[in-house]
Tab-separated table of C-alpha atoms in Angstrom:
chain	number	residue	atom	x	y	z
A	1	MET	CA	154.762	50.434	173.337
A	2	ASN	CA	152.524	52.248	170.920
A	3	SER	CA	148.782	50.024	170.345
A	4	CYS	CA	145.818	50.218	168.335
A	5	ARG	CA	142.487	50.211	170.342
A	6	ARG	CA	139.411	49.421	168.581
A	7	ILE	CA	136.417	51.249	169.767
A	8	THR	CA	132.487	50.926	169.559
A	9	CYS	CA	130.540	53.971	170.124
A	10	SER	CA	126.507	54.152	170.019
A	11	ASP	CA	124.447	57.493	168.217
A	12	TRP	CA	121.755	58.206	170.836
A	13	ARG	CA	119.851	60.106	168.000
A	14	SER	CA	120.295	57.701	165.206
A	15	GLY	CA	120.566	54.315	166.953
A	16	LEU	CA	123.490	53.623	165.142
A	17	SER	CA	126.679	51.933	166.281
A	18	VAL	CA	129.963	53.626	164.687
A	19	VAL	CA	133.477	51.568	165.027
A	20	PHE	CA	136.684	53.418	164.609
A	21	PHE	CA	140.108	52.833	165.614
A	22	ARG	CA	142.488	54.961	167.831
A	23	THR	CA	145.886	54.593	167.261
A	24	ASN	CA	149.191	55.703	168.604
A	25	CYS	CA	151.003	53.267	166.533
A	26	ARG	CA	153.413	54.614	163.663
A	27	ARG	CA	153.482	50.992	162.267
A	28	CYS	CA	149.706	51.291	161.512
A	29	PRO	CA	149.534	54.345	158.881
A	30	GLU	CA	147.084	51.891	156.322
A	31	VAL	CA	144.944	51.582	159.285
A	32	ALA	CA	144.421	55.511	160.164
A	33	ALA	CA	144.039	56.063	156.361
A	34	SER	CA	141.331	53.390	155.797
A	35	PHE	CA	139.507	55.284	158.868
A	36	SER	CA	139.678	58.412	157.427
A	37	ARG	CA	138.330	57.269	154.015
A	38	SER	CA	135.360	55.618	155.602
A	39	GLN	CA	134.728	58.693	157.410
A	40	THR	CA	134.460	60.520	154.031
A	41	THR	CA	132.199	58.147	152.274
A	42	ALA	CA	129.747	58.132	155.029
A	43	ALA	CA	129.726	61.987	154.902
A	44	ALA	CA	128.838	61.713	151.373
A	45	ALA	CA	126.161	59.269	151.858
A	46	GLU	CA	124.469	61.287	154.423
A	47	HIS	CA	124.111	64.351	151.966
A	48	ALA	CA	123.367	62.202	148.787
A	49	PRO	CA	120.150	62.920	147.528
A	50	GLY	CA	117.602	59.871	148.063
A	51	SER	CA	119.301	59.094	151.174
A	52	ASP	CA	117.384	57.112	154.238
A	53	THR	CA	118.642	59.657	156.779
A	54	GLY	CA	115.198	61.411	156.799
A	55	GLU	CA	116.615	64.837	155.796
A	56	LYS	CA	115.081	66.673	152.549
A	57	PRO	CA	117.194	66.042	149.880
A	58	ARG	CA	119.083	69.172	148.294
A	59	LEU	CA	117.731	70.735	144.982
A	60	ARG	CA	120.655	70.824	142.976
A	61	ALA	CA	121.333	73.386	140.035
A	62	ILE	CA	121.573	70.839	137.217
A	63	ASP	CA	118.219	68.753	138.611
A	64	LEU	CA	116.281	72.380	138.694
A	65	ALA	CA	117.364	73.042	134.815
A	66	ARG	CA	116.195	69.534	133.997
A	67	LYS	CA	112.731	70.158	135.428
A	68	VAL	CA	112.577	73.311	133.452
A	69	GLN	CA	113.508	71.661	130.138
A	70	GLN	CA	110.897	69.167	130.769
A	71	GLU	CA	108.397	71.513	131.689
A	72	LYS	CA	109.018	73.733	128.161
A	73	ALA	CA	108.917	70.130	126.328
A	74	LYS	CA	105.426	69.383	127.649
A	75	PRO	CA	102.634	70.285	125.011
A	76	PRO	CA	100.352	72.974	125.714
A	77	PRO	CA	97.135	71.931	127.378
A	78	ALA	CA	94.213	71.578	124.868
A	79	THR	CA	91.990	74.898	124.873
A	80	GLU	CA	88.546	75.052	123.501
A	81	PRO	CA	87.704	77.150	120.791
A	82	PRO	CA	86.780	80.874	122.004
A	83	VAL	CA	82.998	81.223	122.294
A	84	SER	CA	81.233	84.487	121.032
A	85	GLY	CA	79.097	86.486	123.620
A	86	GLN	CA	75.985	85.741	121.640
A	87	GLN	CA	76.421	82.017	121.479
A	88	LYS	CA	76.960	82.120	125.406
A	89	ARG	CA	73.965	84.155	125.706
A	90	VAL	CA	71.859	81.859	123.698
A	91	THR	CA	73.025	78.952	125.632
A	92	GLU	CA	72.308	80.439	128.518
A	93	LEU	CA	68.808	81.698	127.637
A	94	LYS	CA	68.063	78.180	126.344
A	95	ARG	CA	69.426	76.371	129.874
A	96	TYR	CA	67.226	78.968	131.545
A	97	SER	CA	64.157	78.488	130.138
A	98	LEU	CA	64.343	74.686	130.183
A	99	GLN	CA	65.229	75.281	134.274
A	100	LEU	CA	62.145	77.052	134.818
A	101	GLN	CA	59.981	74.551	132.711
A	102	ASN	CA	61.442	71.736	134.588
A	103	VAL	CA	61.865	73.195	138.473
A	104	HIS	CA	59.310	72.711	141.085
A	105	PRO	CA	56.417	74.544	140.805
A	106	ASN	CA	57.261	76.652	144.011
A	107	VAL	CA	60.510	78.013	142.057
A	108	LEU	CA	58.624	79.270	139.136
A	109	ALA	CA	55.890	81.017	141.567
A	110	LYS	CA	58.855	82.440	143.514
A	111	HIS	CA	60.126	83.862	139.957
A	112	LEU	CA	56.751	85.217	138.918
A	113	HIS	CA	56.073	87.031	142.380
A	114	ARG	CA	59.573	88.473	142.066
A	115	SER	CA	58.850	89.701	138.578
A	116	VAL	CA	55.184	91.537	139.443
A	117	LEU	CA	55.151	94.627	137.895
A	118	TYR	CA	51.647	95.781	139.177
A	119	GLN	CA	48.744	94.397	141.271
A	120	ASP	CA	45.470	95.383	143.050
A	121	LYS	CA	42.320	93.764	144.373
A	122	ASP	CA	41.386	92.642	140.901
A	123	VAL	CA	44.259	92.075	138.546
A	124	VAL	CA	47.894	91.276	138.515
A	125	ILE	CA	50.256	91.964	135.991
A	126	THR	CA	53.794	89.989	136.155
A	127	ASN	CA	56.642	89.924	133.828
A	128	LYS	CA	56.633	86.488	131.954
A	129	PRO	CA	59.958	84.580	131.125
A	130	TYR	CA	60.960	83.340	127.910
A	131	GLY	CA	60.073	79.735	127.244
A	132	VAL	CA	57.535	79.057	129.921
A	133	PRO	CA	54.093	78.413	128.518
A	134	VAL	CA	50.848	80.155	130.031
A	135	ARG	CA	48.936	76.976	129.469
A	136	ASP	CA	50.306	73.429	128.835
A	137	ASP	CA	47.690	70.125	128.662
A	138	SER	CA	50.538	67.872	128.486
A	139	GLY	CA	51.062	68.143	132.311
A	140	ALA	CA	54.344	70.011	131.928
A	141	THR	CA	55.025	73.233	134.439
A	142	CYS	CA	53.266	75.956	133.328
A	143	ILE	CA	52.364	79.301	134.476
A	144	ALA	CA	48.741	77.971	135.047
A	145	SER	CA	50.087	75.369	137.184
A	146	VAL	CA	51.576	77.426	139.519
A	147	LEU	CA	49.170	80.150	140.020
A	148	PRO	CA	47.562	78.777	143.395
A	149	VAL	CA	51.225	78.710	144.662
A	150	LEU	CA	51.479	82.411	143.522
A	151	SER	CA	48.155	83.391	144.750
A	152	LYS	CA	49.201	82.561	148.140
A	153	MET	CA	52.591	84.268	147.950
A	154	LEU	CA	50.887	87.556	147.074
A	155	ASP	CA	48.270	87.435	149.844
A	156	GLY	CA	50.833	86.455	152.470
A	157	MET	CA	51.645	82.460	153.010
A	158	LYS	CA	50.372	82.715	156.816
A	159	ILE	CA	46.910	84.470	155.490
A	160	LYS	CA	43.882	82.259	155.146
A	161	SER	CA	42.804	83.393	151.762
A	162	ASP	CA	40.627	82.222	148.677
A	163	THR	CA	41.454	84.052	145.955
A	164	ARG	CA	42.360	82.441	143.027
A	165	LEU	CA	44.403	83.732	139.724
A	166	PHE	CA	43.542	83.096	136.053
A	167	PRO	CA	45.017	83.696	133.029
A	168	SER	CA	43.212	86.696	131.143
A	169	LEU	CA	45.167	87.540	128.092
A	170	GLY	CA	47.613	84.930	127.458
A	171	LEU	CA	51.162	85.062	125.813
A	172	GLU	CA	52.663	82.546	123.619
A	173	LYS	CA	55.241	80.076	124.968
A	174	GLU	CA	58.302	82.343	123.490
A	175	THR	CA	56.618	85.740	124.298
A	176	THR	CA	58.115	87.603	126.886
A	177	GLY	CA	56.670	90.475	128.795
A	178	ALA	CA	53.528	92.033	130.753
A	179	LEU	CA	51.277	88.979	131.627
A	180	LEU	CA	47.788	89.744	132.909
A	181	LEU	CA	46.359	87.757	135.584
A	182	ALA	CA	42.498	88.160	136.938
A	183	ARG	CA	41.931	87.918	140.702
A	184	GLY	CA	38.787	85.683	140.223
A	185	GLU	CA	36.351	84.486	137.122
A	186	GLU	CA	34.209	87.401	137.301
A	187	VAL	CA	37.386	89.685	136.678
A	188	VAL	CA	38.127	87.678	133.758
A	189	GLU	CA	34.951	88.420	132.230
A	190	HIS	CA	35.294	91.662	132.750
A	191	ILE	CA	38.613	91.873	131.431
A	192	LEU	CA	37.578	89.986	128.189
A	193	ASN	CA	34.574	92.520	127.805
A	194	LEU	CA	37.221	95.497	128.018
A	195	ASN	CA	39.137	93.968	125.255
A	196	ARG	CA	36.181	93.553	122.957
A	197	ASN	CA	35.287	97.125	123.395
A	198	ASN	CA	38.828	98.195	122.301
A	199	GLN	CA	39.318	99.261	126.158
A	200	VAL	CA	42.473	97.258	126.338
A	201	GLU	CA	45.422	98.377	124.545
A	202	ARG	CA	48.959	95.949	124.451
A	203	LYS	CA	51.711	97.024	122.237
A	204	TYR	CA	54.821	94.760	121.451
A	205	TRP	CA	58.271	95.253	120.810
A	206	VAL	CA	59.979	93.186	117.997
A	207	ILE	CA	63.078	93.090	116.385
A	208	THR	CA	62.636	91.916	112.489
A	209	VAL	CA	65.142	91.120	109.760
A	210	GLY	CA	64.617	93.898	107.072
A	211	VAL	CA	63.010	97.264	107.476
A	212	PRO	CA	59.456	97.453	106.975
A	213	VAL	CA	58.101	99.689	104.074
A	214	PRO	CA	56.277	102.012	104.585
A	215	SER	CA	57.593	102.889	108.213
A	216	GLU	CA	54.232	102.680	109.890
A	217	GLY	CA	50.500	101.557	108.876
A	218	VAL	CA	47.799	99.127	109.258
A	219	ILE	CA	47.637	95.645	108.081
A	220	ASP	CA	44.071	94.235	107.686
A	221	ILE	CA	44.284	90.774	106.013
A	222	PRO	CA	42.782	87.684	107.526
A	223	ILE	CA	44.491	84.872	108.264
A	224	ILE	CA	44.103	81.086	108.050
A	225	GLU	CA	45.715	77.959	109.259
A	226	ARG	CA	46.665	75.850	106.244
A	227	VAL	CA	48.482	72.768	105.909
A	228	VAL	CA	52.057	72.137	104.310
A	229	THR	CA	52.691	69.287	102.589
A	230	GLY	CA	56.425	67.760	101.639
A	231	THR	CA	58.805	65.602	103.587
A	232	GLN	CA	57.497	67.285	107.043
A	233	PRO	CA	53.884	68.170	106.575
A	234	HIS	CA	52.708	70.346	109.134
A	235	PHE	CA	50.264	73.137	109.807
A	236	LYS	CA	51.020	76.953	109.463
A	237	MET	CA	48.567	80.131	110.122
A	238	ALA	CA	48.932	81.762	106.525
A	239	LEU	CA	47.189	84.929	104.827
A	240	SER	CA	43.600	85.038	103.270
A	241	PRO	CA	43.652	88.251	101.771
A	242	LEU	CA	40.120	89.694	100.518
A	243	PHE	CA	41.544	91.160	97.395
A	244	ARG	CA	43.637	90.014	94.529
A	245	MET	CA	45.375	91.595	91.432
A	246	ASN	CA	43.173	91.377	88.412
A	247	ASP	CA	44.357	89.644	85.314
A	248	ALA	CA	45.470	93.071	83.699
A	249	GLY	CA	47.522	93.882	86.713
A	250	THR	CA	45.972	97.347	86.644
A	251	GLY	CA	43.869	97.005	90.028
A	252	VAL	CA	42.738	94.850	92.519
A	253	THR	CA	39.507	92.692	92.696
A	254	LYS	CA	37.856	91.514	95.998
A	255	VAL	CA	37.505	87.857	96.451
A	256	ARG	CA	34.996	85.848	98.675
A	257	ALA	CA	36.387	85.785	102.149
A	258	HIS	CA	36.967	82.094	103.213
A	259	ARG	CA	34.478	80.938	105.877
A	260	GLN	CA	37.582	79.411	108.219
A	261	ALA	CA	39.651	82.568	108.050
A	262	HIS	CA	40.132	84.735	110.865
A	263	GLN	CA	39.987	88.816	111.096
A	264	ALA	CA	43.694	90.036	111.784
A	265	VAL	CA	44.332	93.494	112.185
A	266	THR	CA	47.939	94.950	113.403
A	267	LYS	CA	49.077	98.401	113.657
A	268	TYR	CA	52.978	98.672	113.114
A	269	ARG	CA	55.315	101.253	113.648
A	270	VAL	CA	59.129	101.499	112.857
A	271	LEU	CA	60.828	102.903	115.956
A	272	ASP	CA	64.744	102.339	114.803
A	273	SER	CA	66.430	100.630	111.732
A	274	SER	CA	70.443	99.752	111.385
A	275	SER	CA	72.393	96.891	110.118
A	276	GLY	CA	69.541	95.608	107.787
A	277	CYS	CA	67.184	95.061	111.059
A	278	SER	CA	64.456	97.115	112.761
A	279	LEU	CA	62.895	97.760	116.167
A	280	VAL	CA	59.109	97.808	115.340
A	281	GLU	CA	56.078	98.368	117.822
A	282	LEU	CA	53.113	96.419	117.115
A	283	GLN	CA	49.696	96.780	118.536
A	284	PRO	CA	47.332	94.327	117.380
A	285	PHE	CA	43.467	95.102	117.315
A	286	THR	CA	42.443	91.540	117.184
A	287	GLY	CA	43.659	88.380	118.795
A	288	ALA	CA	43.951	85.624	115.551
A	289	LYS	CA	46.664	83.221	116.469
A	290	HIS	CA	50.024	83.836	115.548
A	291	GLN	CA	48.512	87.147	113.620
A	292	MET	CA	51.682	89.580	114.220
A	293	ARG	CA	54.194	86.515	113.198
A	294	VAL	CA	52.188	86.072	109.757
A	295	HIS	CA	51.712	89.748	109.220
A	296	MET	CA	55.279	90.648	109.491
A	297	ALA	CA	56.690	87.710	107.797
A	298	PHE	CA	54.264	87.396	104.908
A	299	ALA	CA	52.650	90.783	104.584
A	300	LEU	CA	55.638	93.037	105.106
A	301	SER	CA	58.439	90.238	104.118
A	302	CYS	CA	60.200	91.226	107.593
A	303	SER	CA	60.051	88.383	109.901
A	304	ILE	CA	60.744	88.705	113.311
A	305	LEU	CA	64.423	87.618	114.475
A	306	GLY	CA	64.315	84.296	115.942
A	307	ASP	CA	61.057	83.101	114.272
A	308	HIS	CA	61.934	80.036	112.729
A	309	LYS	CA	58.536	78.660	112.023
A	310	TYR	CA	57.460	81.624	109.885
A	311	SER	CA	60.815	82.569	108.526
A	312	HIS	CA	59.964	79.788	105.522
A	313	TRP	CA	56.574	78.637	104.001
A	314	SER	CA	57.544	75.350	102.601
A	315	LYS	CA	59.697	73.889	105.232
A	316	LEU	CA	60.511	73.441	108.798
A	317	ALA	CA	64.207	74.701	109.049
A	318	PRO	CA	66.026	77.353	111.145
A	319	GLN	CA	65.666	81.089	110.158
A	320	GLN	CA	68.139	82.098	107.357
A	321	LEU	CA	69.726	85.292	108.314
A	322	PRO	CA	71.725	87.462	105.844
A	323	GLU	CA	76.054	87.496	106.544
A	324	ARG	CA	75.618	90.832	107.489
A	325	VAL	CA	73.543	90.423	110.337
A	326	LEU	CA	75.179	87.234	111.535
A	327	GLY	CA	78.383	89.189	111.459
A	328	LYS	CA	76.421	91.783	114.213
A	329	LEU	CA	75.076	89.103	115.993
A	330	GLY	CA	78.567	87.139	116.372
A	331	LEU	CA	76.713	83.885	115.168
A	332	GLU	CA	77.436	81.178	112.550
A	333	GLN	CA	74.212	80.074	110.510
A	334	SER	CA	74.729	76.534	112.198
A	335	LYS	CA	73.674	78.227	115.620
A	336	ILE	CA	70.850	79.896	114.479
A	337	ARG	CA	68.525	77.100	115.687
A	338	HIS	CA	69.303	78.514	119.430
A	339	LEU	CA	68.318	81.939	118.510
A	340	PRO	CA	65.146	82.878	120.788
A	341	LEU	CA	62.068	84.881	119.185
A	342	HIS	CA	62.608	88.500	119.759
A	343	MET	CA	59.110	89.301	120.707
A	344	HIS	CA	58.305	91.178	123.926
A	345	ALA	CA	54.945	92.422	125.542
A	346	ARG	CA	56.291	95.931	126.203
A	347	GLN	CA	53.136	97.812	127.528
A	348	LEU	CA	49.890	97.239	128.778
A	349	THR	CA	47.177	99.695	129.483
A	350	LEU	CA	43.654	99.043	130.771
A	351	SER	CA	40.445	101.516	130.942
A	352	GLY	CA	37.426	101.054	133.014
A	353	THR	CA	38.917	99.281	135.698
A	354	ARG	CA	38.110	100.018	139.506
A	355	ALA	CA	41.378	101.296	140.182
A	356	GLY	CA	41.218	103.365	137.433
A	357	ASP	CA	43.488	103.710	134.323
A	358	ILE	CA	46.117	100.851	134.593
A	359	ASN	CA	49.414	101.746	132.382
A	360	VAL	CA	52.404	99.274	132.547
A	361	SER	CA	55.758	99.007	131.246
A	362	CYS	CA	57.710	95.906	131.431
A	363	PRO	CA	61.395	96.314	130.964
A	364	LEU	CA	63.129	94.192	128.255
A	365	PRO	CA	64.706	90.992	128.780
A	366	LYS	CA	68.500	90.520	128.561
A	367	PHE	CA	68.903	88.861	125.893
A	368	PHE	CA	66.596	91.461	123.855
A	369	THR	CA	68.533	94.496	125.345
A	370	GLN	CA	72.116	92.661	124.240
A	371	THR	CA	70.782	91.994	120.690
A	372	LEU	CA	69.549	95.624	120.300
A	373	LYS	CA	73.262	96.924	121.349
A	374	ARG	CA	75.201	94.423	118.530
A	375	LEU	CA	72.582	95.614	115.964
A	376	GLN	CA	72.972	99.389	116.848
A	377	LEU	CA	69.033	99.855	117.482
A	378	THR	CA	68.273	102.399	119.842
A	379	PRO	CA	64.658	102.207	121.395
A	380	PRO	CA	62.785	105.719	121.737
A	381	ASP	CA	63.296	106.093	125.581
A	382	LYS	CA	67.331	105.879	125.176
A	383	LYS	CA	67.096	108.543	122.308
A	384	ASP	CA	65.759	110.628	124.497
A	385	ASP	CA	68.740	110.458	127.045
A	386	LYS	CA	71.208	111.312	124.366
C-alpha cells in the first residue's frame, strides 16, 4: 500500500533543519505540489538582496542605473575661486616672514648660516631674508638676537670660541640682500671708518612704479622727519630742499638749511623699463633714514613697488597702482596691501680690509625675480645671455 512519510534532515553547514515528504502515494498530489512550491520559495529567499544567509547580495542592473542617476543628480562640490600665482606668492611670503620672526632663534640662525655669501676672520656677509628686523628692542626675534648662535655655527659647535658677531651696516626690516656682520667691536669701528671714507660701496636694486627721467643722475636733497596731521597722525621722512623756485618762476633761490635736516645723496641708474615700471640701481652716498625711498617717491615721483609708507604723503594707505600694472601682476587693488617692498641689497664692496678688496653679489629673492618676469623687466646680467 502506498504511504507518505515525513522526513527531517539537518544541514551541518547552516545548522538548519529541513522537513520534506517522501511520497509514493498517488492520492496525495497536493502534498507533492506544496513541497515543490516551498522549495522554490526557499531558493528565491536565499538569493534575495538583504537576505541573512551571509552571502554578498548581487548588484542588479536596475540598482546600478539608479545609483548612477543619483550621483548625477548630486550638486557639484563647492570649489574655491582660483587664486592667481602672484597672490599665492604674496601669501607665502607673508607667512614665511612671520614664521621667521616667531620661530626659535636656532631656526633663524640656521637660515642665516645657509645663506652666508662670504666670510673671513673679520667679516661675514649673509643674505638677509624679507621681513626680519636686524635689531628689535621689543623682544621679538631679530637677527641681532641670534648672532651668538650663528657665531657658534660658523666656528663649529664643538669648538670653544669667544668670537662675537655684530651688525655693522644694517638693513631695513623689509629690505633683502647682503647684510654685513663684523667679528668683534674693533672690526665694527674699522668698517665705519671705511664707510666714512667712501671705501664701502653698496648698490641696491629696486622696482619702481614709473620711469625716472632722466634715466640716471644724482639726487642731492636733504631729508627731515615731519609729522603728518589728519585722522591718523604719523611721522614720515620728507624732502628738505636747499633751493626753491623764485617768485617769477625764472630760476631758483637758495634757502637756509633746516638744522634738523639730514644730508642725503643718492645716485640712480635705470637698468630696464617696461609696462610702466622700471628696474633701477641705487647707490646711497649717505646713510639717512629711508633716504632712497624718499628720494624715489618725492624727488622723482617713482615710488618703489610695495612701498606703502611713501606712496602717499597725507595718509596711511596701501600703494595705489595703475590698472596696467595690476593686470601684469595679476592682482586686485584690494590685495595690494600684501605686496612686499621690492628693495634688494644687490652688491657690497669693501676696500682696505686685511683680506683685500671684497666684492659680493647677492642673488635676488624668489618674489623679486617673479615680479621681474611678470613686468617683463630684464636685469643686465640676463641681457648678456641673450
